[in-house]
PDB file of C-alpha atoms in Angstrom:
ATOM      1  CA  MET A   6     -18.833   6.739   4.331  1.00  0.00           C
ATOM      2  CA  THR A   7     -16.178   4.371   3.016  1.00  0.00           C
ATOM      3  CA  LEU A   8     -13.402   6.346   4.711  1.00  0.00           C
ATOM      4  CA  SER A   9     -15.395   6.368   7.959  1.00  0.00           C
ATOM      5  CA  ASP A  10     -15.827   2.602   7.726  1.00  0.00           C
ATOM      6  CA  LYS A  11     -12.085   2.064   7.210  1.00  0.00           C
ATOM      7  CA  ALA A  12     -11.333   4.346  10.172  1.00  0.00           C
ATOM      8  CA  ALA A  13     -13.870   2.578  12.414  1.00  0.00           C
ATOM      9  CA  ASN A  14     -12.299  -0.799  11.574  1.00  0.00           C
ATOM     10  CA  GLN A  15      -8.750   0.509  12.073  1.00  0.00           C
ATOM     11  CA  LYS A  16      -7.857  -0.028   8.424  1.00  0.00           C
ATOM     12  CA  ILE A  17      -6.294   3.407   7.887  1.00  0.00           C
ATOM     13  CA  ILE A  18      -2.610   3.782   8.680  1.00  0.00           C
ATOM     14  CA  LEU A  19      -1.295   7.322   8.930  1.00  0.00           C
ATOM     15  CA  LEU A  20       2.386   8.139   8.680  1.00  0.00           C
ATOM     16  CA  ASP A  21       4.114  11.392   9.526  1.00  0.00           C
ATOM     17  CA  ASN A  22       5.962  11.174   6.248  1.00  0.00           C
ATOM     18  CA  LEU A  23       6.336   8.684   3.413  1.00  0.00           C
ATOM     19  CA  SER A  24       9.502   9.328   1.462  1.00  0.00           C
ATOM     20  CA  LEU A  25      12.455   7.295   0.306  1.00  0.00           C
ATOM     21  CA  GLU A  26      16.062   8.329  -0.251  1.00  0.00           C
ATOM     22  CA  ASP A  27      16.382   5.835  -3.093  1.00  0.00           C
ATOM     23  CA  ALA A  28      13.688   4.303  -5.284  1.00  0.00           C
ATOM     24  CA  LYS A  29      14.280   0.800  -3.937  1.00  0.00           C
ATOM     25  CA  THR A  30      11.474  -1.748  -3.734  1.00  0.00           C
ATOM     26  CA  LYS A  31      13.269  -3.519  -0.893  1.00  0.00           C
ATOM     27  CA  LYS A  32      13.153  -0.367   1.268  1.00  0.00           C
ATOM     28  CA  PHE A  33       9.457   0.193   0.586  1.00  0.00           C
ATOM     29  CA  PHE A  34       8.737  -3.481   1.299  1.00  0.00           C
ATOM     30  CA  GLU A  35      10.542  -3.138   4.643  1.00  0.00           C
ATOM     31  CA  ILE A  36       8.203  -0.250   5.530  1.00  0.00           C
ATOM     32  CA  LEU A  37       5.231  -2.516   4.795  1.00  0.00           C
ATOM     33  CA  GLN A  38       6.756  -5.292   6.896  1.00  0.00           C
ATOM     34  CA  ASN A  39       7.309  -2.923   9.829  1.00  0.00           C
ATOM     35  CA  LEU A  40       3.644  -1.921   9.619  1.00  0.00           C
ATOM     36  CA  ASN A  41       2.616  -5.622   9.565  1.00  0.00           C
ATOM     37  CA  LEU A  42       1.121  -5.267   6.100  1.00  0.00           C
ATOM     38  CA  ARG A  43       3.418  -7.911   4.626  1.00  0.00           C
ATOM     39  CA  GLU A  44       5.028 -11.048   6.019  1.00  0.00           C
ATOM     40  CA  LYS A  45       8.565 -10.771   7.324  1.00  0.00           C
ATOM     41  CA  LYS A  46       9.861 -13.441   4.940  1.00  0.00           C
ATOM     42  CA  ILE A  47       9.686 -12.765   1.224  1.00  0.00           C
ATOM     43  CA  GLY A  48      10.273 -14.548  -2.038  1.00  0.00           C
ATOM     44  CA  LYS A  49      11.465 -18.146  -2.109  1.00  0.00           C
ATOM     45  CA  LYS A  50      11.651 -18.371   1.667  1.00  0.00           C
ATOM     46  CA  THR A  51       7.868 -18.264   2.046  1.00  0.00           C
ATOM     47  CA  ILE A  52       7.017 -20.303  -1.039  1.00  0.00           C
ATOM     48  CA  LYS A  53       8.522 -23.745  -1.501  1.00  0.00           C
ATOM     49  CA  LYS A  54      10.672 -24.322  -4.575  1.00  0.00           C
ATOM     50  CA  ASP A  55       8.358 -27.035  -5.874  1.00  0.00           C
ATOM     51  CA  ALA A  56       5.212 -24.952  -5.342  1.00  0.00           C
ATOM     52  CA  SER A  57       2.805 -24.875  -8.242  1.00  0.00           C
ATOM     53  CA  LYS A  58       1.630 -21.673  -9.890  1.00  0.00           C
ATOM     54  CA  LYS A  59      -1.740 -22.229  -8.226  1.00  0.00           C
ATOM     55  CA  GLU A  60      -0.134 -22.304  -4.765  1.00  0.00           C
ATOM     56  CA  VAL A  61       1.832 -19.137  -5.522  1.00  0.00           C
ATOM     57  CA  LYS A  62      -1.332 -17.300  -6.640  1.00  0.00           C
ATOM     58  CA  LYS A  63      -3.177 -18.535  -3.548  1.00  0.00           C
ATOM     59  CA  LYS A  64      -0.371 -17.184  -1.358  1.00  0.00           C
ATOM     60  CA  GLN A  65      -0.507 -13.805  -3.128  1.00  0.00           C
ATOM     61  CA  LYS A  66      -4.300 -13.596  -2.695  1.00  0.00           C
ATOM     62  CA  LYS A  67      -3.872 -13.986   1.071  1.00  0.00           C
ATOM     63  CA  GLU A  68      -1.752 -10.838   1.147  1.00  0.00           C
ATOM     64  CA  LYS A  69      -3.539  -7.717   2.293  1.00  0.00           C
ATOM     65  CA  SER A  70      -4.387  -5.282  -0.472  1.00  0.00           C
ATOM     66  CA  ILE A  71      -3.064  -1.807   0.228  1.00  0.00           C
ATOM     67  CA  LEU A  72      -4.009   1.540  -1.229  1.00  0.00           C
ATOM     68  CA  VAL A  73      -1.239   4.101  -0.761  1.00  0.00           C
ATOM     69  CA  ILE A  74      -2.571   7.643  -0.983  1.00  0.00           C
ATOM     70  CA  LEU A  75       0.102  10.255  -1.658  1.00  0.00           C
ATOM     71  CA  PRO A  76      -0.461  14.004  -1.225  1.00  0.00           C
ATOM     72  CA  LYS A  77       1.488  14.723  -4.421  1.00  0.00           C
ATOM     73  CA  LYS A  78       3.463  12.884  -7.061  1.00  0.00           C
ATOM     74  CA  ASP A  79       6.579  11.190  -5.690  1.00  0.00           C
ATOM     75  CA  GLU A  80       8.681   9.453  -8.349  1.00  0.00           C
ATOM     76  CA  LYS A  81      10.840   7.529  -5.871  1.00  0.00           C
ATOM     77  CA  VAL A  82       7.897   6.054  -3.985  1.00  0.00           C
ATOM     78  CA  GLN A  83       6.108   5.253  -7.244  1.00  0.00           C
ATOM     79  CA  ARG A  84       9.128   3.425  -8.659  1.00  0.00           C
ATOM     80  CA  ALA A  85       9.748   1.559  -5.402  1.00  0.00           C
ATOM     81  CA  ALA A  86       6.114   0.411  -5.114  1.00  0.00           C
ATOM     82  CA  LYS A  87       5.738  -0.629  -8.746  1.00  0.00           C
ATOM     83  CA  ASN A  88       6.650  -4.311  -8.274  1.00  0.00           C
ATOM     84  CA  ILE A  89       4.865  -4.985  -4.993  1.00  0.00           C
ATOM     85  CA  THR A  90       1.828  -7.207  -5.423  1.00  0.00           C
ATOM     86  CA  ARG A  91      -1.625  -6.133  -4.222  1.00  0.00           C
ATOM     87  CA  LEU A  92      -0.509  -2.545  -3.740  1.00  0.00           C
ATOM     88  CA  LYS A  93      -1.954   0.429  -5.579  1.00  0.00           C
ATOM     89  CA  LEU A  94      -0.638   3.964  -5.447  1.00  0.00           C
ATOM     90  CA  ILE A  95      -2.760   7.046  -6.125  1.00  0.00           C
ATOM     91  CA  GLN A  96      -2.655  10.751  -5.414  1.00  0.00           C
ATOM     92  CA  ALA A  97      -5.074  12.222  -2.891  1.00  0.00           C
ATOM     93  CA  ASN A  98      -6.907  14.217  -5.554  1.00  0.00           C
ATOM     94  CA  SER A  99      -7.654  10.956  -7.429  1.00  0.00           C
ATOM     95  CA  LEU A 100      -9.179   9.157  -4.471  1.00  0.00           C
ATOM     96  CA  ASN A 101     -12.371   7.281  -5.323  1.00  0.00           C
ATOM     97  CA  VAL A 102     -14.821   4.929  -3.649  1.00  0.00           C
ATOM     98  CA  LEU A 103     -13.952   1.895  -5.773  1.00  0.00           C
ATOM     99  CA  ASP A 104     -10.267   2.003  -4.800  1.00  0.00           C
ATOM    100  CA  ILE A 105     -11.154   2.410  -1.126  1.00  0.00           C
ATOM    101  CA  ILE A 106     -13.607  -0.492  -1.140  1.00  0.00           C
ATOM    102  CA  SER A 107     -11.289  -2.840  -3.023  1.00  0.00           C
ATOM    103  CA  SER A 108      -8.400  -2.313  -0.593  1.00  0.00           C
ATOM    104  CA  ASN A 109      -8.018  -3.890   2.811  1.00  0.00           C
ATOM    105  CA  TYR A 110      -5.855  -1.065   4.142  1.00  0.00           C
ATOM    106  CA  LEU A 111      -5.257   2.592   3.371  1.00  0.00           C
ATOM    107  CA  LEU A 112      -1.728   3.846   3.928  1.00  0.00           C
ATOM    108  CA  MET A 113      -1.111   7.566   3.742  1.00  0.00           C
ATOM    109  CA  PRO A 114       0.993  10.388   5.102  1.00  0.00           C
ATOM    110  CA  VAL A 115      -0.838  12.992   7.195  1.00  0.00           C
ATOM    111  CA  ASP A 116      -0.424  15.516   4.362  1.00  0.00           C
ATOM    112  CA  SER A 117      -2.747  13.372   2.245  1.00  0.00           C
ATOM    113  CA  ILE A 118      -5.647  14.134   4.577  1.00  0.00           C
ATOM    114  CA  ASN A 119      -5.157  17.852   3.978  1.00  0.00           C
ATOM    115  CA  GLU A 120      -5.151  17.283   0.208  1.00  0.00           C
ATOM    116  CA  ILE A 121      -8.281  15.123   0.393  1.00  0.00           C
ATOM    117  CA  GLU A 122     -10.065  17.823   2.397  1.00  0.00           C
ATOM    118  CA  LYS A 123      -8.993  20.542  -0.068  1.00  0.00           C
ATOM    119  CA  PHE A 124     -10.060  18.569  -3.118  1.00  0.00           C
ATOM    120  CA  PHE A 125     -13.379  17.201  -1.878  1.00  0.00           C
ATOM    121  CA  ASP A 126     -14.458  20.196   0.213  1.00  0.00           C
ATOM    122  CA  LYS A 127     -15.385  22.209  -2.884  1.00  0.00           C
TER     123      LYS A 127
END
């Protein structure tokens, strides 16, 4: 039901493939920006230098939370995504209701759907 709700509200983003040549956070962040899941400006450009810690946390809370569902373990994607705020990475066979509900968006390659069907169709 939670997956159906996300689909009905257009909160699931499917990609043909999600792979990186290098495990670079900047490259993964650019993917999120291209999908309009993160603002185009990052870091100090979006937050004033004299901003308080409270303002920084408020800015981070406004960011969309993303659950990335991978069909299998991918070290490069995992390393690249590690430092991105409000982003959680899991494998398709570990998918659970709590993670789906607590995320604004689901981002996954098409292969993840096949893995979800295999794992939960038992």
